[in-house]
mmCIF file of C-alpha atoms in Angstrom:
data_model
loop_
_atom_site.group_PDB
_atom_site.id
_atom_site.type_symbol
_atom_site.label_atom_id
_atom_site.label_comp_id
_atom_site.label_asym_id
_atom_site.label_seq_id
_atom_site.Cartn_x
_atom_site.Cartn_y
_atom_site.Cartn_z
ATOM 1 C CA UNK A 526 4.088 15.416 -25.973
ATOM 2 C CA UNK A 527 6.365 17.918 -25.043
ATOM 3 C CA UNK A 528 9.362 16.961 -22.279
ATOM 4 C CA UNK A 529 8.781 13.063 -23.377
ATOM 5 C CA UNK A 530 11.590 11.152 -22.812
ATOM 6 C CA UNK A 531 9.989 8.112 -24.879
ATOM 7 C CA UNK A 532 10.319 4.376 -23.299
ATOM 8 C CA UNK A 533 9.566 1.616 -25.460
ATOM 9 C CA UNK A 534 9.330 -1.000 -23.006
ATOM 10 C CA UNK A 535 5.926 -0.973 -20.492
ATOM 11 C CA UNK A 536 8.337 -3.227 -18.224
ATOM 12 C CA UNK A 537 10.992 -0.659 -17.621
ATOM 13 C CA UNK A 538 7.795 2.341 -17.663
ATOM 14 C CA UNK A 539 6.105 0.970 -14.775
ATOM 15 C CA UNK A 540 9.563 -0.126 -12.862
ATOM 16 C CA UNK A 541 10.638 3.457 -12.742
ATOM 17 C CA UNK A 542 7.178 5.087 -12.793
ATOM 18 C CA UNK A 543 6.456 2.998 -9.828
ATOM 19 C CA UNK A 544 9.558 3.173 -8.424
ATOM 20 C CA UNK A 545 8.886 7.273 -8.389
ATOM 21 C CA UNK A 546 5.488 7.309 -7.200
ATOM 22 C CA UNK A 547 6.530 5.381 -3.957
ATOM 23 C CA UNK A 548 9.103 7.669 -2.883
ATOM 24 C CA UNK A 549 6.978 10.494 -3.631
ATOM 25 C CA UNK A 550 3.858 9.567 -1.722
ATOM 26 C CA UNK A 551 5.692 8.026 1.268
ATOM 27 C CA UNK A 552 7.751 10.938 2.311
ATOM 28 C CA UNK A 553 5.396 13.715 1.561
ATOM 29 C CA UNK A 554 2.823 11.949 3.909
ATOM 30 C CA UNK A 555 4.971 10.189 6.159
ATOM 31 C CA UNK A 556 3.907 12.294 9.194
ATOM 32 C CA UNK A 557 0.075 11.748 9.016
ATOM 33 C CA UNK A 558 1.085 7.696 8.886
ATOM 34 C CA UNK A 559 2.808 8.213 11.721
ATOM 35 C CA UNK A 560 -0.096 9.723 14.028
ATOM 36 C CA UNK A 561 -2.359 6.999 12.563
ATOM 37 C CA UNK A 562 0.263 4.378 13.710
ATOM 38 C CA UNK A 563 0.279 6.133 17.184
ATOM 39 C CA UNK A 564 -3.309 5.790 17.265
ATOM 40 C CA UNK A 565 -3.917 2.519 16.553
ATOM 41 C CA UNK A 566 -1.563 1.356 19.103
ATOM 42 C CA UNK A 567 -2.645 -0.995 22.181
ATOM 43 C CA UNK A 568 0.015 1.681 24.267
ATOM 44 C CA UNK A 569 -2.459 4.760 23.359
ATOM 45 C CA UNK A 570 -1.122 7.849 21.446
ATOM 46 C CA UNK A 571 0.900 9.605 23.906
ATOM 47 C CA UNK A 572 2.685 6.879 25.413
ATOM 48 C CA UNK A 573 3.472 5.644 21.454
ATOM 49 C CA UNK A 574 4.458 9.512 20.956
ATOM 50 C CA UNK A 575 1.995 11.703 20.207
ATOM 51 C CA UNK A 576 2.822 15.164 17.643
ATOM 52 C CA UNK A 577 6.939 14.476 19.214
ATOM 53 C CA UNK A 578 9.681 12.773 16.313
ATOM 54 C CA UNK A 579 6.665 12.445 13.335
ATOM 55 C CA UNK A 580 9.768 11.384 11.606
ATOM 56 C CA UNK A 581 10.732 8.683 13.366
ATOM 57 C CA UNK A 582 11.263 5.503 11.194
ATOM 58 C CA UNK A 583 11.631 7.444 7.620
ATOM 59 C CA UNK A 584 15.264 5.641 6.997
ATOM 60 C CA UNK A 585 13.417 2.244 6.472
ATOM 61 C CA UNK A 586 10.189 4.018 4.469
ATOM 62 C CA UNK A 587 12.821 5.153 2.314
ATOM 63 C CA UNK A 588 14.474 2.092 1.813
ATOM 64 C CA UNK A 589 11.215 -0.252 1.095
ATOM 65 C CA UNK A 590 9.279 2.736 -0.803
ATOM 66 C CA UNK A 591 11.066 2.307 -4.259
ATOM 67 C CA UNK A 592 11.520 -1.365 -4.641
ATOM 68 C CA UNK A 593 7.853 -2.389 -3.180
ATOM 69 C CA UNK A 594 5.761 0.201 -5.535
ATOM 70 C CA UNK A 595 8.007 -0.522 -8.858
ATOM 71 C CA UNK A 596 7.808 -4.538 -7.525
ATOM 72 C CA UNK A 597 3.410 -3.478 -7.757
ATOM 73 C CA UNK A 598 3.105 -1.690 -10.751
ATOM 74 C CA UNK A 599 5.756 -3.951 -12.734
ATOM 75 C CA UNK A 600 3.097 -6.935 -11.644
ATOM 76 C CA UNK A 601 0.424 -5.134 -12.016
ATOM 77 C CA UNK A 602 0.800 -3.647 -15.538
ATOM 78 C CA UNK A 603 2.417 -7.724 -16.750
ATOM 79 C CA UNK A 604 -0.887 -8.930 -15.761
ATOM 80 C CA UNK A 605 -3.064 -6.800 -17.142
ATOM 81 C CA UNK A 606 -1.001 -6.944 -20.382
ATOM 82 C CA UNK A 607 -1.077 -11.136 -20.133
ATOM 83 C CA UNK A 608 -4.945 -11.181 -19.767
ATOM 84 C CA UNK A 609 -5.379 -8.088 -22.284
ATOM 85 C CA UNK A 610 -4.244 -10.756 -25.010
ATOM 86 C CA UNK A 611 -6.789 -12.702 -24.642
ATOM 87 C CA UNK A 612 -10.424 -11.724 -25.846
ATOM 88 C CA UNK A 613 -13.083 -12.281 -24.063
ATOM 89 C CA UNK A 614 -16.017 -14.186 -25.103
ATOM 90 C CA UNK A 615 -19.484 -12.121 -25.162
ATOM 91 C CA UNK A 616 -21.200 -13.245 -22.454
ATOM 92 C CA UNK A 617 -17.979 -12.073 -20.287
ATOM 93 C CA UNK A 618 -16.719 -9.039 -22.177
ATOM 94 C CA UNK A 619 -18.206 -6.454 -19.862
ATOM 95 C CA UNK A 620 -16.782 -8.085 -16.493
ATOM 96 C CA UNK A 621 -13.041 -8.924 -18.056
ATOM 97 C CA UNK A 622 -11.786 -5.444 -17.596
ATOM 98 C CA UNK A 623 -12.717 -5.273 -13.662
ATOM 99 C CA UNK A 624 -12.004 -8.888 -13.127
ATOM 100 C CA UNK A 625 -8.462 -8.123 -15.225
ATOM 101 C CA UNK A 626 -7.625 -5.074 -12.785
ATOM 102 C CA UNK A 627 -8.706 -7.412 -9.159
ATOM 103 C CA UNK A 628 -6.318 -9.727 -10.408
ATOM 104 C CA UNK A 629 -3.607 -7.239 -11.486
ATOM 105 C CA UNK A 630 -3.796 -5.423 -8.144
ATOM 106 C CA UNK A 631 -3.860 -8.412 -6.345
ATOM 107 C CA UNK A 632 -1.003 -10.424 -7.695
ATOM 108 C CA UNK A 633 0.985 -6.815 -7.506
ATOM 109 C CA UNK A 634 0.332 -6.844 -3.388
ATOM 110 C CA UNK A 635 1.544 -9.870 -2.844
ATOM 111 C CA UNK A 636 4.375 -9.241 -4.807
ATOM 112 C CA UNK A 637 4.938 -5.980 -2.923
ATOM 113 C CA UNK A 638 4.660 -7.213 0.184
ATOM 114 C CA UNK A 639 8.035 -9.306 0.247
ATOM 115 C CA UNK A 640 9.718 -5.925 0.482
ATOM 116 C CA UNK A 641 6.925 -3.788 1.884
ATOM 117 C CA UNK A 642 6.415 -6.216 5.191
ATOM 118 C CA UNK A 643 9.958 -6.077 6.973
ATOM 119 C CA UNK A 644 9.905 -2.410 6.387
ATOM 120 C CA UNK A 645 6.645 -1.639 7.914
ATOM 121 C CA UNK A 646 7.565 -3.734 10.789
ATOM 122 C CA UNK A 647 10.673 -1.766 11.746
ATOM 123 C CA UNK A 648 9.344 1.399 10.651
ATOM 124 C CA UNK A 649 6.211 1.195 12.621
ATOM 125 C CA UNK A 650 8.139 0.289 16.285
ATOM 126 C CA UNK A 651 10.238 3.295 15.435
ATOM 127 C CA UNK A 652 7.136 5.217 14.985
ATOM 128 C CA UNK A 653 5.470 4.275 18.031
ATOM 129 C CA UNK A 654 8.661 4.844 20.374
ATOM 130 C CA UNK A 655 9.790 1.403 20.985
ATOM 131 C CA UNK A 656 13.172 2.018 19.450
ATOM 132 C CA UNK A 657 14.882 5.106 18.942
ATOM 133 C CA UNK A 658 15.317 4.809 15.123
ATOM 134 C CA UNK A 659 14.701 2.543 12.457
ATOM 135 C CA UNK A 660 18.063 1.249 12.867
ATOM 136 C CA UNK A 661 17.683 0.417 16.238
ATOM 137 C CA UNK A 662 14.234 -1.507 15.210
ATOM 138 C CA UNK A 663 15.902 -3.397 13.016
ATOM 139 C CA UNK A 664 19.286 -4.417 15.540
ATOM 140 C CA UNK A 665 17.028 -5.473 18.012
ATOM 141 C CA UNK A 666 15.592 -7.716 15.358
ATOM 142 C CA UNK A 667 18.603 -9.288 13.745
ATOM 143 C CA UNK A 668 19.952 -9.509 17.378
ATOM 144 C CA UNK A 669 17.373 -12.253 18.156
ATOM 145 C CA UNK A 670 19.168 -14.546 15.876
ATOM 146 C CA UNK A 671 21.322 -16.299 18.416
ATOM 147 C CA UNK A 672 18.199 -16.941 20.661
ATOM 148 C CA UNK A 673 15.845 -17.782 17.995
ATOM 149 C CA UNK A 674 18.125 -18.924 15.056
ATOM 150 C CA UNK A 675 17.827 -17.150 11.301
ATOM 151 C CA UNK A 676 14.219 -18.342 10.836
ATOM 152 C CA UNK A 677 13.506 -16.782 13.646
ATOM 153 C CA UNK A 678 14.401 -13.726 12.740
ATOM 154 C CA UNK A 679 12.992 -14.145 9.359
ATOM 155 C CA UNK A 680 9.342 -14.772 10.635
ATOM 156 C CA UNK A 681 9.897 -11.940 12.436
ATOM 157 C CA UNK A 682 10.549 -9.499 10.110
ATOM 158 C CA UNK A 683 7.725 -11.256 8.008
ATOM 159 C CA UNK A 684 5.016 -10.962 11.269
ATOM 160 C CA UNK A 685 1.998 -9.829 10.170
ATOM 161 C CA UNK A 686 2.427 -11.227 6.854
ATOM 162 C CA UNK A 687 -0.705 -12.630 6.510
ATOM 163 C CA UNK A 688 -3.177 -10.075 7.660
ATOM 164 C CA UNK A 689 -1.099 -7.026 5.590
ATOM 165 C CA UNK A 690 -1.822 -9.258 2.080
ATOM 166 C CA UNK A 691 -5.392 -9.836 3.516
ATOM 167 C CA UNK A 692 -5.636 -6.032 3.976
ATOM 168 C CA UNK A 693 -3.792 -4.885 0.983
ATOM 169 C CA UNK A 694 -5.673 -7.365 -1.612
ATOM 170 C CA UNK A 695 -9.142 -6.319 -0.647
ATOM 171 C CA UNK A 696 -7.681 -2.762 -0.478
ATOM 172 C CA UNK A 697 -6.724 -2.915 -4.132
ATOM 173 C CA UNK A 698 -9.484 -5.023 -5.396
ATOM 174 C CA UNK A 699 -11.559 -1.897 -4.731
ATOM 175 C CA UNK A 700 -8.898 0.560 -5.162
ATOM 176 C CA UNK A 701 -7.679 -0.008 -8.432
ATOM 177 C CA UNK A 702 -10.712 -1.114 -10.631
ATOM 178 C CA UNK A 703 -12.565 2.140 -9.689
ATOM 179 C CA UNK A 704 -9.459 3.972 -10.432
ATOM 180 C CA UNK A 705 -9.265 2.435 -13.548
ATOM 181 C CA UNK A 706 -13.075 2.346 -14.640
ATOM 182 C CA UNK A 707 -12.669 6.509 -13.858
ATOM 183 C CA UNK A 708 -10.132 6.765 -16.452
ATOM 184 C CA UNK A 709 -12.255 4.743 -18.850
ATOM 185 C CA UNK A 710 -14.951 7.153 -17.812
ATOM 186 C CA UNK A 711 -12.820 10.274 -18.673
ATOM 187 C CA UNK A 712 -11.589 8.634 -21.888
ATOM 188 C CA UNK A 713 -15.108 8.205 -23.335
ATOM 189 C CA UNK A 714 -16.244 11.645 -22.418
ATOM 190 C CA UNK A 715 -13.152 13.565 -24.109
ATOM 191 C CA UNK A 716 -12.023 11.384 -26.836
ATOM 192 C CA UNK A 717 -8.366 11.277 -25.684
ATOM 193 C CA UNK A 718 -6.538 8.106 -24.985
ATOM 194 C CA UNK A 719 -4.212 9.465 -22.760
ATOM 195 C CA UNK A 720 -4.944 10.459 -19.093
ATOM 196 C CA UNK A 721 -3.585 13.709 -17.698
ATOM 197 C CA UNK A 722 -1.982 13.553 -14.460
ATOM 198 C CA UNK A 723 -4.358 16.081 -12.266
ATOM 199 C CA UNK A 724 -7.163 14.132 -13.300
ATOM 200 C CA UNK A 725 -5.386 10.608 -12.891
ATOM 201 C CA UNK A 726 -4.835 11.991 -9.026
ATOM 202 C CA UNK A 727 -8.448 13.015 -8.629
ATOM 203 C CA UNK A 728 -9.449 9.728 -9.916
ATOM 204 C CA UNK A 729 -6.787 7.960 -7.210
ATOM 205 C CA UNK A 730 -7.564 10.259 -4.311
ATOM 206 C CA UNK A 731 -11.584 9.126 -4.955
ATOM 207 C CA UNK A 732 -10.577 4.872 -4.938
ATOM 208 C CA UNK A 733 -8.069 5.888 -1.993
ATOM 209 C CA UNK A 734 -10.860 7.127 0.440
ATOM 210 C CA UNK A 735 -13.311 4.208 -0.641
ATOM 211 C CA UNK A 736 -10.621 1.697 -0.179
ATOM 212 C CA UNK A 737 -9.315 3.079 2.428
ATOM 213 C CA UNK A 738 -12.210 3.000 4.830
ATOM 214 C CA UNK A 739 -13.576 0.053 4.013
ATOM 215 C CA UNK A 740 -10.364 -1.884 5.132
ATOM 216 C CA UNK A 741 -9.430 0.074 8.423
ATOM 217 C CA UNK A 742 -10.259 -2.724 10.515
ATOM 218 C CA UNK A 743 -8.109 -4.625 8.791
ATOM 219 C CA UNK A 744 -5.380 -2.104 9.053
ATOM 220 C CA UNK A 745 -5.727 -1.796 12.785
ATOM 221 C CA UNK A 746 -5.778 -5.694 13.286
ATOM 222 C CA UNK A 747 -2.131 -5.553 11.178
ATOM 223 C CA UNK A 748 -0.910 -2.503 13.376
ATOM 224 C CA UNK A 749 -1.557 -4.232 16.497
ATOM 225 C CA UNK A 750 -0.026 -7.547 15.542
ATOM 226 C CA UNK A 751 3.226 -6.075 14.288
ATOM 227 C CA UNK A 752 3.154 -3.607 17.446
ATOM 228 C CA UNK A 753 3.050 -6.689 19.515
ATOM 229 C CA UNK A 754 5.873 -7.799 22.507
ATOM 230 C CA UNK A 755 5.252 -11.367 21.539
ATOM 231 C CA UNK A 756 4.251 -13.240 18.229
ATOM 232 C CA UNK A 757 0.009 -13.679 18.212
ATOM 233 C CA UNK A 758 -2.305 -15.296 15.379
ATOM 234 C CA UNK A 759 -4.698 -12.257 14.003
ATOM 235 C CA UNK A 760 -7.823 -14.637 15.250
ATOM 236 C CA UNK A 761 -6.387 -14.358 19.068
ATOM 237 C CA UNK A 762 -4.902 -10.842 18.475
ATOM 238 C CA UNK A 763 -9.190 -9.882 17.125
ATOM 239 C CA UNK A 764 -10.118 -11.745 20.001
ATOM 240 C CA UNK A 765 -8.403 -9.833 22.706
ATOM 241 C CA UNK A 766 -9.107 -6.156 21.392
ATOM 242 C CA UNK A 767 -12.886 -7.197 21.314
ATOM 243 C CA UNK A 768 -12.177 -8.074 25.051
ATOM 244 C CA UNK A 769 -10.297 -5.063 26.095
ATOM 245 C CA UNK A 770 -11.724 -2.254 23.975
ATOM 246 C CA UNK A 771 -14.787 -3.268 22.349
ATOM 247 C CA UNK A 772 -15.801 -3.538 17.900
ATOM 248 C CA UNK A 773 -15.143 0.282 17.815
ATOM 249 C CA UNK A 774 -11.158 -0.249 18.409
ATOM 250 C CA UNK A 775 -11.461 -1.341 14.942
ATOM 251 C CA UNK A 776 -12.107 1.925 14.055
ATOM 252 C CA UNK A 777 -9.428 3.678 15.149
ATOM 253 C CA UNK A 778 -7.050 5.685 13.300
ATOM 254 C CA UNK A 779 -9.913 6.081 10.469
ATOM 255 C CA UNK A 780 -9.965 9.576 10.239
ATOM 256 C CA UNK A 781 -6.239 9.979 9.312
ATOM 257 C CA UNK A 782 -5.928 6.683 7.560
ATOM 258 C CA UNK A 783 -8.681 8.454 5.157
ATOM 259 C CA UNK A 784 -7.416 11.254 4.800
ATOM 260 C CA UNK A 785 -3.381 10.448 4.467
ATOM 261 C CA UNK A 786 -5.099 7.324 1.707
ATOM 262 C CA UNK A 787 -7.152 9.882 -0.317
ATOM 263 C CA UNK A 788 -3.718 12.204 -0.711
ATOM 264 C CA UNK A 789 -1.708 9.645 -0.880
ATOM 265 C CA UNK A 790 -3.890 8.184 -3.478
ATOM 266 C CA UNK A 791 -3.927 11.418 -5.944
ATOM 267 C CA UNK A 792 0.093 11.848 -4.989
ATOM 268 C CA UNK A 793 0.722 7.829 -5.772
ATOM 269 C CA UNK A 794 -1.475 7.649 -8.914
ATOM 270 C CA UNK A 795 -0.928 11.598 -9.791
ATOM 271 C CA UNK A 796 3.021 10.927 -10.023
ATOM 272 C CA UNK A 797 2.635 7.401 -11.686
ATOM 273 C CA UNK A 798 0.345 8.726 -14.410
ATOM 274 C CA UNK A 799 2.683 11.791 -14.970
ATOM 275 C CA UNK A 800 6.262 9.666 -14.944
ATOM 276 C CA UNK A 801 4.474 7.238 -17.172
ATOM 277 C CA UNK A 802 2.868 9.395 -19.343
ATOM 278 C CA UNK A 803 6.356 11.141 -19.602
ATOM 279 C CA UNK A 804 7.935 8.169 -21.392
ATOM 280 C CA UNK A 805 5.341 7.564 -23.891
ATOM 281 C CA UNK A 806 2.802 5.602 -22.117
ATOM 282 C CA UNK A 807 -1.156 5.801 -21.985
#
């Protein structure tokens, strides 16, 4: 292919392939996460902001974007590579490709939620006007550690933890099997084995809205939690915005959070396909 710049390792494809496709996807789109932040917060949208500083919080997107998306697709593609070398028995050959990619995508959340978590809490109480700047987020943060000693400050750059991995999982268990049983789908029909990029972003931008709409509650229940003055467990956090606004606050911020997911998705999986397709992979 012409302008390869051939990689023999998968490994080091997917590190910087990944690696790529975060940055990309995070700063082009960065404004539309912003306004769904705003929206989903318990403060309302003009008191977290409104349209003013859209910006606000980019230093620490651009600091986690890299690491956590090379972290997923570095997991994700060792996975699928691990269970590819086994076959599968008959009666389970038709479910071992679906099954391969839930457990790929899954394992590669977790994975990039170590770095993904700490930067989505500081980013998103820059973005909703608590602090001036990500920097600021993040002082005010480290400058609990006298009060509340360095676990403290550990768990709290970890809150919400647990409910972004239980959004994120189910997010890519439907994500990334439909993205992949696309490409299948496109392989079969033209005879290639490669994918092209354009049609490796349609595919993404497809999964992205599915996924994406199917786990906004989830999303909200994270935003709120990590928007939070004090520490709260997601069942009493669920528990008091049933109280005070009702099932539909679960639905807030859907709109964008579709629409920024189903770009995002063809930019993410557009740019990985390309950057991995550019050093020799399929």
């Amino acid at each position: 292919m012409s302008g390869t710049i051939k990689t023999e390792s998968p490994f080091t494809r997917a590190l910087i392939a990944g690696a790529l496709a975060g940055t990309t996807v995070d700063l082009s789109l960065y404004p539309i996460d912003t306004l769904k932040t705003r929206l989903q917060s318990s403060a309302g949208f003009s008191a977290s902001g409104g349209f003013r500083g859209i910006y606000a919080g980019v230093g620490s997107a651009l600091i986690g974007s890299a690491p956590g998306a090379a972290l997923f697709f570095v997991t994700y593609e060792a996975t699928k590579a691990y269970f590819h070398s086994y076959s599968p028995s008959p009666a389970t050959a038709q479910w071992a490709d679906p099954l391969t990619h839930m457990a790929a995508a899954s394992l590669g959340e977790v994975a990039a939620c170590a770095v993904r978590v700490p930067t989505e809490v500081v980013k998103q109480r820059a973005q909703a006007v608590q602090f001036r700047s990500s920097v600021a987020a993040l002082q005010a943060i480290l400058g609990q550690r006298q009060a509340v000693g360095v676990g403290g400050v550990w768990r709290e750059l970890y809150r919400g933890w647990g409910v972004t991995v239980l959004r994120e999982v189910p997010f890519t268990v439907i994500q990334f099997p439909l993205w992949e049983a696309m490409k299948e789908w496109r392989r079969r029909r033209t005879g290639r084995e490669s994918i092209l990029a354009g049609e490796s972003a349609l595919f993404g931008s497809v999964a992205g809205a599915v996924a994406a709409g199917v786990t906004t509650p989830l999303d909200v229940l994270k935003t709120r939690m990590m928007l939070a003055r004090e520490k709260v467990g997601a069942w009493e956090m669920a528990g008091r915005m049933v109280r005070d606004a009702g099932v539909g606050v679960f639905f807030k911020g859907m709109g964008p959070r579709v629409v920024w997911i189903s770009i995002g998705g063809a930019v993410f999986l557009g740019s990985y396909q390309w950057a991995f397709n550019a050093m020799g992979g399929v």
